[in-house]
mmCIF file of N, CA, C and O in Angstrom:
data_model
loop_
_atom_site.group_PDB
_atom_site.id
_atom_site.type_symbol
_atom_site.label_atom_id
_atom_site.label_comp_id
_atom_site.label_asym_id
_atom_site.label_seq_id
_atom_site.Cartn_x
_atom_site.Cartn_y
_atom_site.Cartn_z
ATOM 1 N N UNK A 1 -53.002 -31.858 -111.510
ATOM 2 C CA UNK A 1 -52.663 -32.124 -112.896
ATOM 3 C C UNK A 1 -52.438 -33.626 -113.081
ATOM 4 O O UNK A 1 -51.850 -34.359 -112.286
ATOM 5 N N UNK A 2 -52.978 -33.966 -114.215
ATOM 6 C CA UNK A 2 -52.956 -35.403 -114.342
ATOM 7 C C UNK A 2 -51.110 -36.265 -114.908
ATOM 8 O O UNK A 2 -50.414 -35.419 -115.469
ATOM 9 N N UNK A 3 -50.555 -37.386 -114.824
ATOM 10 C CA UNK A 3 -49.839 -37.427 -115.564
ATOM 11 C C UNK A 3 -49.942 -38.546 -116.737
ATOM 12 O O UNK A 3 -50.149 -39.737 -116.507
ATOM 13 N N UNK A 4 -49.753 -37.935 -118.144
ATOM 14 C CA UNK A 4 -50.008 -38.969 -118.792
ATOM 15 C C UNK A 4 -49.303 -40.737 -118.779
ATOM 16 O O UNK A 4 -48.315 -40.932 -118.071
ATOM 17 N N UNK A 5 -49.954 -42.026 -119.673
ATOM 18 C CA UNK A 5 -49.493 -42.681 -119.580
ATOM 19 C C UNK A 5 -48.511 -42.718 -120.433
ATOM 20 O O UNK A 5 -48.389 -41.740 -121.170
ATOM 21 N N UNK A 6 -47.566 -43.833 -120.561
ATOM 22 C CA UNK A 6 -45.966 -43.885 -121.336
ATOM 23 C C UNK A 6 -46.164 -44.948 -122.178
ATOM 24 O O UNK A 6 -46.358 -46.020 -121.606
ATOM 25 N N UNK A 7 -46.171 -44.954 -123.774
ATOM 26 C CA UNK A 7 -46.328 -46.122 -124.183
ATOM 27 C C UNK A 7 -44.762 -46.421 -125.186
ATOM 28 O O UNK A 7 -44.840 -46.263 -126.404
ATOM 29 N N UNK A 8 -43.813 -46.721 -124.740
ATOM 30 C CA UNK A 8 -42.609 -46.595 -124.794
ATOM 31 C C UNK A 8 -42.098 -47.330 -126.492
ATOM 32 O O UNK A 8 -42.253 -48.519 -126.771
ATOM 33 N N UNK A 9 -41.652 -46.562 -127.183
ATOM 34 C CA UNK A 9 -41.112 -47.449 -128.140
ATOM 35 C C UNK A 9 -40.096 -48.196 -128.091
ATOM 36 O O UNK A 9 -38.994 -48.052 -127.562
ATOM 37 N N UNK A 10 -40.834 -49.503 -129.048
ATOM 38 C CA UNK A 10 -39.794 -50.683 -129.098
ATOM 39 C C UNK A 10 -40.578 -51.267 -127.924
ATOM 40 O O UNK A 10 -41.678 -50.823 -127.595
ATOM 41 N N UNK A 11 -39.878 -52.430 -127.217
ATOM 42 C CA UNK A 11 -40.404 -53.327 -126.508
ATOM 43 C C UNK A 11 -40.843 -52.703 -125.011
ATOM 44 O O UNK A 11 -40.593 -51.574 -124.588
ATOM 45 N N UNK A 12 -41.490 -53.660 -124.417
ATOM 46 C CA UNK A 12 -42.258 -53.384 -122.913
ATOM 47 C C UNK A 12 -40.781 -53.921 -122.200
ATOM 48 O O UNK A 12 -40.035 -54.864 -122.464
ATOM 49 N N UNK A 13 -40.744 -52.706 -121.040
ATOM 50 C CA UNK A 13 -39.514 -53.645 -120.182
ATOM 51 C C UNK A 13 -40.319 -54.103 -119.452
ATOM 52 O O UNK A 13 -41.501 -53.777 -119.565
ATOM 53 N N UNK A 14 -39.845 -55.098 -118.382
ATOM 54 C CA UNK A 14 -39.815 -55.754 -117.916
ATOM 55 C C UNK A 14 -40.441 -55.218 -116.278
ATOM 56 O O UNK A 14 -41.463 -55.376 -115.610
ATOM 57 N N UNK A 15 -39.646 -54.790 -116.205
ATOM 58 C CA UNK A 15 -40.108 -53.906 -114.945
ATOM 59 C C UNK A 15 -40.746 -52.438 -115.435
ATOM 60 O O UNK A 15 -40.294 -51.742 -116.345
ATOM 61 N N UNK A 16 -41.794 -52.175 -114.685
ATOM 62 C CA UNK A 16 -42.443 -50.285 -115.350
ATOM 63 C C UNK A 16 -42.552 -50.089 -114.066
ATOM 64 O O UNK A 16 -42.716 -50.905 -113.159
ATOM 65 N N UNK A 17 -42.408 -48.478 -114.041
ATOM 66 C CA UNK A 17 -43.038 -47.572 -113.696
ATOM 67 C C UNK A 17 -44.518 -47.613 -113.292
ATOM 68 O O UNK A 17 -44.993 -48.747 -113.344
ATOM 69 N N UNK A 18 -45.126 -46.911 -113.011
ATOM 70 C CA UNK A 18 -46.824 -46.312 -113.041
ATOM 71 C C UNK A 18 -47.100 -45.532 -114.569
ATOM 72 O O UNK A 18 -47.990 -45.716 -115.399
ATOM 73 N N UNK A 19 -46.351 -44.926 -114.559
ATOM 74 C CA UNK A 19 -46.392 -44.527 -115.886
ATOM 75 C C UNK A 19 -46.985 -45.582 -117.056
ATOM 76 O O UNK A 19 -48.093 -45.826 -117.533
ATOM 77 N N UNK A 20 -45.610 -46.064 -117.242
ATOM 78 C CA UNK A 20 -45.202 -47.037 -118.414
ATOM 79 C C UNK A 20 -46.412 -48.057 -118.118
ATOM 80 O O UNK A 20 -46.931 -48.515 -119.136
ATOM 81 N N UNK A 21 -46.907 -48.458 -116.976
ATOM 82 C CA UNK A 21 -47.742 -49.437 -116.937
ATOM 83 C C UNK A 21 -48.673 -49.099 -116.894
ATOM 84 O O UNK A 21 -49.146 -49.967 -117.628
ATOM 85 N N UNK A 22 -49.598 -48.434 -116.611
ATOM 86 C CA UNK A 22 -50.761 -47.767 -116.858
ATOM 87 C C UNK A 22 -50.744 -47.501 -118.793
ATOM 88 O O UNK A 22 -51.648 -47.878 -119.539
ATOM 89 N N UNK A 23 -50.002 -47.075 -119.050
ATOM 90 C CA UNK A 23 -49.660 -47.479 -120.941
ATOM 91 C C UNK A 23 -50.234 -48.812 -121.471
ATOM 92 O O UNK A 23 -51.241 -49.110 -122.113
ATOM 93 N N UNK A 24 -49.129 -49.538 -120.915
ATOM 94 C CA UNK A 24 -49.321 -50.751 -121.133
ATOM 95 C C UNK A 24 -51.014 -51.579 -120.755
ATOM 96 O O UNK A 24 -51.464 -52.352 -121.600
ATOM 97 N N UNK A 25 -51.701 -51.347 -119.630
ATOM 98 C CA UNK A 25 -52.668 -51.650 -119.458
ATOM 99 C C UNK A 25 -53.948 -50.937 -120.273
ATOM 100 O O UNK A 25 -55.101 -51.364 -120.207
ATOM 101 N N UNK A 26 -53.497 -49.682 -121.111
ATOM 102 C CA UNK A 26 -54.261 -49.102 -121.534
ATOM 103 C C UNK A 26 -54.970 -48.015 -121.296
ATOM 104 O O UNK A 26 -55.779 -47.516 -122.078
ATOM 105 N N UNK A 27 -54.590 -47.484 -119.839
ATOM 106 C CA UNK A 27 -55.268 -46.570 -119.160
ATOM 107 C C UNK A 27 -54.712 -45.314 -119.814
ATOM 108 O O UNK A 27 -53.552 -45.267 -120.224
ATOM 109 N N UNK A 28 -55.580 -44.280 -119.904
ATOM 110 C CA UNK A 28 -54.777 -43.204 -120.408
ATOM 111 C C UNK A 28 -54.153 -42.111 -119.623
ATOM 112 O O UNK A 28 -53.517 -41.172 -120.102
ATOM 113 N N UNK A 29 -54.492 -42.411 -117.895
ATOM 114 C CA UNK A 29 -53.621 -41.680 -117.393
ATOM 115 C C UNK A 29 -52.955 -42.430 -115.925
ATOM 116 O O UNK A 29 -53.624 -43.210 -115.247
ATOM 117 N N UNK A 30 -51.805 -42.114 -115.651
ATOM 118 C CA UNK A 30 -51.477 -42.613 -114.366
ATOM 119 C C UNK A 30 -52.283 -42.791 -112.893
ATOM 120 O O UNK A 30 -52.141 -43.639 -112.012
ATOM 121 N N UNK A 31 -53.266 -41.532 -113.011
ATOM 122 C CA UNK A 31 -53.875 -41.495 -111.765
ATOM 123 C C UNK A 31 -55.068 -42.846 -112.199
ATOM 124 O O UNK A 31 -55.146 -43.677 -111.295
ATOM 125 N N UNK A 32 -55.894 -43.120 -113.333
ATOM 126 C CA UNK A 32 -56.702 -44.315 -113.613
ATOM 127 C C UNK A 32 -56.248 -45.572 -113.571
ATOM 128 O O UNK A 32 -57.026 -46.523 -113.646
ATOM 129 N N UNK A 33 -54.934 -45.721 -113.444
ATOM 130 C CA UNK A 33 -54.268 -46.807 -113.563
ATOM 131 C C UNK A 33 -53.882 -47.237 -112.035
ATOM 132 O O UNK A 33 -53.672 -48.415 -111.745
ATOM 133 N N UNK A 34 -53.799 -46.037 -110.963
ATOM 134 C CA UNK A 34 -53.297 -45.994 -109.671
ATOM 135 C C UNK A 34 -54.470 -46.336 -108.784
ATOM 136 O O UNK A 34 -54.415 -47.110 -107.828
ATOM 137 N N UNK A 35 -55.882 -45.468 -109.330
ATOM 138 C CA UNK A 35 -57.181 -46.089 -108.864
ATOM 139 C C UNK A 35 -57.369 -47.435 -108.928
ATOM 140 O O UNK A 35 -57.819 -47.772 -107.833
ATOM 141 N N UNK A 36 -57.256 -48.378 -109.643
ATOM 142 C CA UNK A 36 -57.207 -49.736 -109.609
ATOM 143 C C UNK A 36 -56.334 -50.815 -109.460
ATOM 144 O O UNK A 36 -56.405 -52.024 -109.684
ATOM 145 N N UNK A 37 -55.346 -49.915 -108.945
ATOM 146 C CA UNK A 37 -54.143 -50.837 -108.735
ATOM 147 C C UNK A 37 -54.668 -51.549 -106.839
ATOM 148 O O UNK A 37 -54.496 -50.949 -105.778
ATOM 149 N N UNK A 38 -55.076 -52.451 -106.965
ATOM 150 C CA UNK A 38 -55.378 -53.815 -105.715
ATOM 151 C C UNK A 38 -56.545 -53.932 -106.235
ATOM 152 O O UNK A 38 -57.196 -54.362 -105.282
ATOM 153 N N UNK A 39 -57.459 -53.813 -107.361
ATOM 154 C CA UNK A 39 -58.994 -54.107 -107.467
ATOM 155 C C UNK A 39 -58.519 -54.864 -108.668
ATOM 156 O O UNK A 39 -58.105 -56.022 -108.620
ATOM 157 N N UNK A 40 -58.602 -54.181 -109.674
ATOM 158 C CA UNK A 40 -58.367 -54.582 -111.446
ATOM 159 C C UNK A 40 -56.468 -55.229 -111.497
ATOM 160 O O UNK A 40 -56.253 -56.416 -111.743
ATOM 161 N N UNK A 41 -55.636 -54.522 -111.305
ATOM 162 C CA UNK A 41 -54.440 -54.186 -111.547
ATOM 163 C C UNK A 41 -53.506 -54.657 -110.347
ATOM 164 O O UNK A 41 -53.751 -53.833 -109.466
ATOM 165 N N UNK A 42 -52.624 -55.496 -109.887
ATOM 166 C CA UNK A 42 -52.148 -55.921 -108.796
ATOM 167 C C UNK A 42 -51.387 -55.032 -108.600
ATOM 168 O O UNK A 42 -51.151 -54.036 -109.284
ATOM 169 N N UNK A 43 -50.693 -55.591 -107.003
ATOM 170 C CA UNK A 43 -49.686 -54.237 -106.604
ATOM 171 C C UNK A 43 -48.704 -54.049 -106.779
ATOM 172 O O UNK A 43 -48.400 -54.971 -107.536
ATOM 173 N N UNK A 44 -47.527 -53.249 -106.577
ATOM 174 C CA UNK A 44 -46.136 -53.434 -107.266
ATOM 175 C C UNK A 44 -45.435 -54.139 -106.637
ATOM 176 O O UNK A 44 -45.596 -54.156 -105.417
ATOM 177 N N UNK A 45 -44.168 -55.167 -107.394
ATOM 178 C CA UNK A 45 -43.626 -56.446 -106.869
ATOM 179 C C UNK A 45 -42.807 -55.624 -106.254
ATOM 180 O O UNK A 45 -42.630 -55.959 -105.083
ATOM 181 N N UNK A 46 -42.088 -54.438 -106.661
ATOM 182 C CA UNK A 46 -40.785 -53.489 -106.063
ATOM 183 C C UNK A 46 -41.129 -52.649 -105.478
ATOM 184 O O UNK A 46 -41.726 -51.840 -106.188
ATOM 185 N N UNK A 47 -41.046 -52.260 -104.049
ATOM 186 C CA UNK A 47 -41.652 -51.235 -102.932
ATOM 187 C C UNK A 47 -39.840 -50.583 -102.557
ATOM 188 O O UNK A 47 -38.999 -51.299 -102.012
ATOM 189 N N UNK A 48 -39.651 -49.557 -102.867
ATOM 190 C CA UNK A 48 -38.540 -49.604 -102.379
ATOM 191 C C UNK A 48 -38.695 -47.797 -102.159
ATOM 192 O O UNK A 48 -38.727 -47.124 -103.189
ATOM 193 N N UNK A 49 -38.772 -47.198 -101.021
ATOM 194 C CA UNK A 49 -39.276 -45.844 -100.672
ATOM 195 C C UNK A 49 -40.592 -45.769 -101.612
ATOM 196 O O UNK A 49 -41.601 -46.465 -101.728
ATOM 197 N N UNK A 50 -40.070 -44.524 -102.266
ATOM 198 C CA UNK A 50 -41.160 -44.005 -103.240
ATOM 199 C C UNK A 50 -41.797 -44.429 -104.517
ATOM 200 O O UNK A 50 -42.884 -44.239 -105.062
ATOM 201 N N UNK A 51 -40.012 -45.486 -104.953
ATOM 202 C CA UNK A 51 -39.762 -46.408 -106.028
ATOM 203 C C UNK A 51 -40.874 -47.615 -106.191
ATOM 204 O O UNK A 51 -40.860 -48.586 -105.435
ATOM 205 N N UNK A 52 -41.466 -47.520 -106.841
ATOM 206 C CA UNK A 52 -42.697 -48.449 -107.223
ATOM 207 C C UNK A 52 -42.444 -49.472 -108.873
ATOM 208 O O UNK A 52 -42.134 -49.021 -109.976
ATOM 209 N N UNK A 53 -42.655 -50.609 -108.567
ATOM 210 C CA UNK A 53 -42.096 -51.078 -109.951
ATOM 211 C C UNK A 53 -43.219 -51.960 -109.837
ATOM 212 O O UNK A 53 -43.702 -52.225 -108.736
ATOM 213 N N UNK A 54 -43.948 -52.734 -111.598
ATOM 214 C CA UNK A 54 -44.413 -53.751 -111.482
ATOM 215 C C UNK A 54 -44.348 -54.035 -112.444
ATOM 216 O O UNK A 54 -44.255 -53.309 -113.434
ATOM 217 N N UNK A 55 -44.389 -55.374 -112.373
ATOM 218 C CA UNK A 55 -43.907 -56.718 -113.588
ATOM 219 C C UNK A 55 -44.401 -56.856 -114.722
ATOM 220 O O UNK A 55 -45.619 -56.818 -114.548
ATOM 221 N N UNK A 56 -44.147 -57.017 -115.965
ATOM 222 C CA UNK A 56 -44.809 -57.400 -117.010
ATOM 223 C C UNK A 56 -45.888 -58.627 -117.189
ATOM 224 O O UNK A 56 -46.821 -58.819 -117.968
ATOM 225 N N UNK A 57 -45.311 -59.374 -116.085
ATOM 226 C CA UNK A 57 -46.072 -60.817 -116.075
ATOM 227 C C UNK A 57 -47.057 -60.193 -115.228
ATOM 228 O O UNK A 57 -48.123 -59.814 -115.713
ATOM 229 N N UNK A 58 -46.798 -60.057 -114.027
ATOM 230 C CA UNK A 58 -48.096 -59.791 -113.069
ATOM 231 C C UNK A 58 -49.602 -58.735 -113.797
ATOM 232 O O UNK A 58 -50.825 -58.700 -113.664
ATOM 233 N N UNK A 59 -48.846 -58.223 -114.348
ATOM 234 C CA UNK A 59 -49.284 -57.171 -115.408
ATOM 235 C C UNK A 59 -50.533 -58.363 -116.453
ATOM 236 O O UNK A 59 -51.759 -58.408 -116.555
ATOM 237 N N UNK A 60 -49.640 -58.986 -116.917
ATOM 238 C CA UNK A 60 -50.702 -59.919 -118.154
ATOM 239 C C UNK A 60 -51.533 -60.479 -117.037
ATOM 240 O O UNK A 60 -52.760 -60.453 -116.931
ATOM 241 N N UNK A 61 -50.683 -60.964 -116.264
ATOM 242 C CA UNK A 61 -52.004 -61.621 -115.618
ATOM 243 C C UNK A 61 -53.535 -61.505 -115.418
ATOM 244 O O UNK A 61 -54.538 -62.218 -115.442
ATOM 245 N N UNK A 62 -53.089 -59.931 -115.161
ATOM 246 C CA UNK A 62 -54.440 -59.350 -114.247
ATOM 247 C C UNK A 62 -55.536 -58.936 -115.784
ATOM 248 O O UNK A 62 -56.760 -58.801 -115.754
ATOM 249 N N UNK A 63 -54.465 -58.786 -117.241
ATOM 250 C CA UNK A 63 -55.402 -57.929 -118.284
ATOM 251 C C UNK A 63 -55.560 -59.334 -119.039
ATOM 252 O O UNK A 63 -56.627 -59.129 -119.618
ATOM 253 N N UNK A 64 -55.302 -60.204 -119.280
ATOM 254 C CA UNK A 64 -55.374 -61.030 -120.407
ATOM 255 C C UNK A 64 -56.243 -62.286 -120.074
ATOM 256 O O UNK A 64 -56.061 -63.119 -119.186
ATOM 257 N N UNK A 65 -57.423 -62.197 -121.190
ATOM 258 C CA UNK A 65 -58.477 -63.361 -120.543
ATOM 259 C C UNK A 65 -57.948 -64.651 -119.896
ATOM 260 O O UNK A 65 -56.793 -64.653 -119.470
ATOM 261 N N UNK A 66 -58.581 -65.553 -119.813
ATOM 262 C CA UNK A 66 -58.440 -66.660 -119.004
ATOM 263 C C UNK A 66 -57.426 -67.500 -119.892
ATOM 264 O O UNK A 66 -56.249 -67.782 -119.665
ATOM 265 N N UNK A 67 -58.258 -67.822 -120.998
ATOM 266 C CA UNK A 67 -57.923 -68.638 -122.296
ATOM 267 C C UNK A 67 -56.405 -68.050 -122.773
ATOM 268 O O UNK A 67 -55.687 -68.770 -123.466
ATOM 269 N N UNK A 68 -56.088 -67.083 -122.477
ATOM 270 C CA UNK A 68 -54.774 -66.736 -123.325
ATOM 271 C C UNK A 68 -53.785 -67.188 -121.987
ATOM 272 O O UNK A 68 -52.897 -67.894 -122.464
ATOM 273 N N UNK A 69 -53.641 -67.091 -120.871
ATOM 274 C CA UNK A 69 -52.438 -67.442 -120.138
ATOM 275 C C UNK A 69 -52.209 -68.674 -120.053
ATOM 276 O O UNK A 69 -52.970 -69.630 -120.207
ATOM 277 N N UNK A 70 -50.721 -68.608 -119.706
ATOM 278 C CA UNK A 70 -50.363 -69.912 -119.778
ATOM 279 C C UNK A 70 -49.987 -70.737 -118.592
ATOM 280 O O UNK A 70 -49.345 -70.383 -117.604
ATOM 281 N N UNK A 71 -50.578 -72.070 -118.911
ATOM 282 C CA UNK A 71 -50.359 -72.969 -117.835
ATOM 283 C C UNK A 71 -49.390 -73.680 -117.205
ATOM 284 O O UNK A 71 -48.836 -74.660 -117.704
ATOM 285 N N UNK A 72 -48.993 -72.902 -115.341
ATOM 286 C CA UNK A 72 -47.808 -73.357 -114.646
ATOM 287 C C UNK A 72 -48.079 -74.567 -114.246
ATOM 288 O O UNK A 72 -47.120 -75.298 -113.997
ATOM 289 N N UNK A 73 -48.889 -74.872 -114.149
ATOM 290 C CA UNK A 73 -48.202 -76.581 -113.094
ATOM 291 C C UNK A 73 -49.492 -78.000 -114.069
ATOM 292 O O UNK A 73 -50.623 -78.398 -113.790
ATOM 293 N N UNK A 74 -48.757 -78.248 -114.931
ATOM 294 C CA UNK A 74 -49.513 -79.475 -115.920
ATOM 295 C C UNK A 74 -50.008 -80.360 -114.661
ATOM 296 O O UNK A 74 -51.206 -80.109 -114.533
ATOM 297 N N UNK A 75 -49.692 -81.076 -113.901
ATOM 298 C CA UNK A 75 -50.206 -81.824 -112.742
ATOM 299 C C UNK A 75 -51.374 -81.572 -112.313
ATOM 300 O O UNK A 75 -52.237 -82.385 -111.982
ATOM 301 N N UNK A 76 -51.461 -79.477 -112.309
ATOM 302 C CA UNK A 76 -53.445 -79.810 -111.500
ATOM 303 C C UNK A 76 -53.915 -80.160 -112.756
ATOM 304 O O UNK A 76 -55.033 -80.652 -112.599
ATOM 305 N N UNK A 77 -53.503 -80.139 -114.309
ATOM 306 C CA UNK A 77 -54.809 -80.563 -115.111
ATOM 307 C C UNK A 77 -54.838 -81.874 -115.806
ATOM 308 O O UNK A 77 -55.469 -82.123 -116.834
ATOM 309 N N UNK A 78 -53.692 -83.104 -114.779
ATOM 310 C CA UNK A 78 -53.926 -84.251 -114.959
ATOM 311 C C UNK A 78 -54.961 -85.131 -113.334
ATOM 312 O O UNK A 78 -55.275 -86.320 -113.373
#
């Protein structure tokens, strides 16, 4: 059985689930979102037993074109 994704009202926390983030990325179910998690989708920053968490940022990273993120270190583009 599949489990659906979570698209949570009100704001994105910070830390998700598989659930909640697979939502957030758009996938419509957890297991599509779990298939690409190390290809498309990075891995979770929080490994803790079974407990799986990943970041909102790491998250944009991986979905949001080039042109929209924002730039950490002004120095490489002087």
């Amino acid at each position: 059985m599949q489990r659906s994704a979570i698209i949570p009202t009100g704001a994105w926390p910070r830390r998700m689930t598989a659930a909640i983030a697979a939502g957030y990325c758009g996938e419509t179910t957890v297991e599509a979102f779990l298939k690409r998690v190390g290809i498309e989708y990075p891995q979770p920053r929080i490994k803790q037993g079974r407990r799986q968490l990943w970041l909102r940022d790491d998250l944009d990273a991986a979905i949001l074109p080039s042109e929209w993120t924002r730039v950490t270190d002004i120095a490489a583009d002087l």
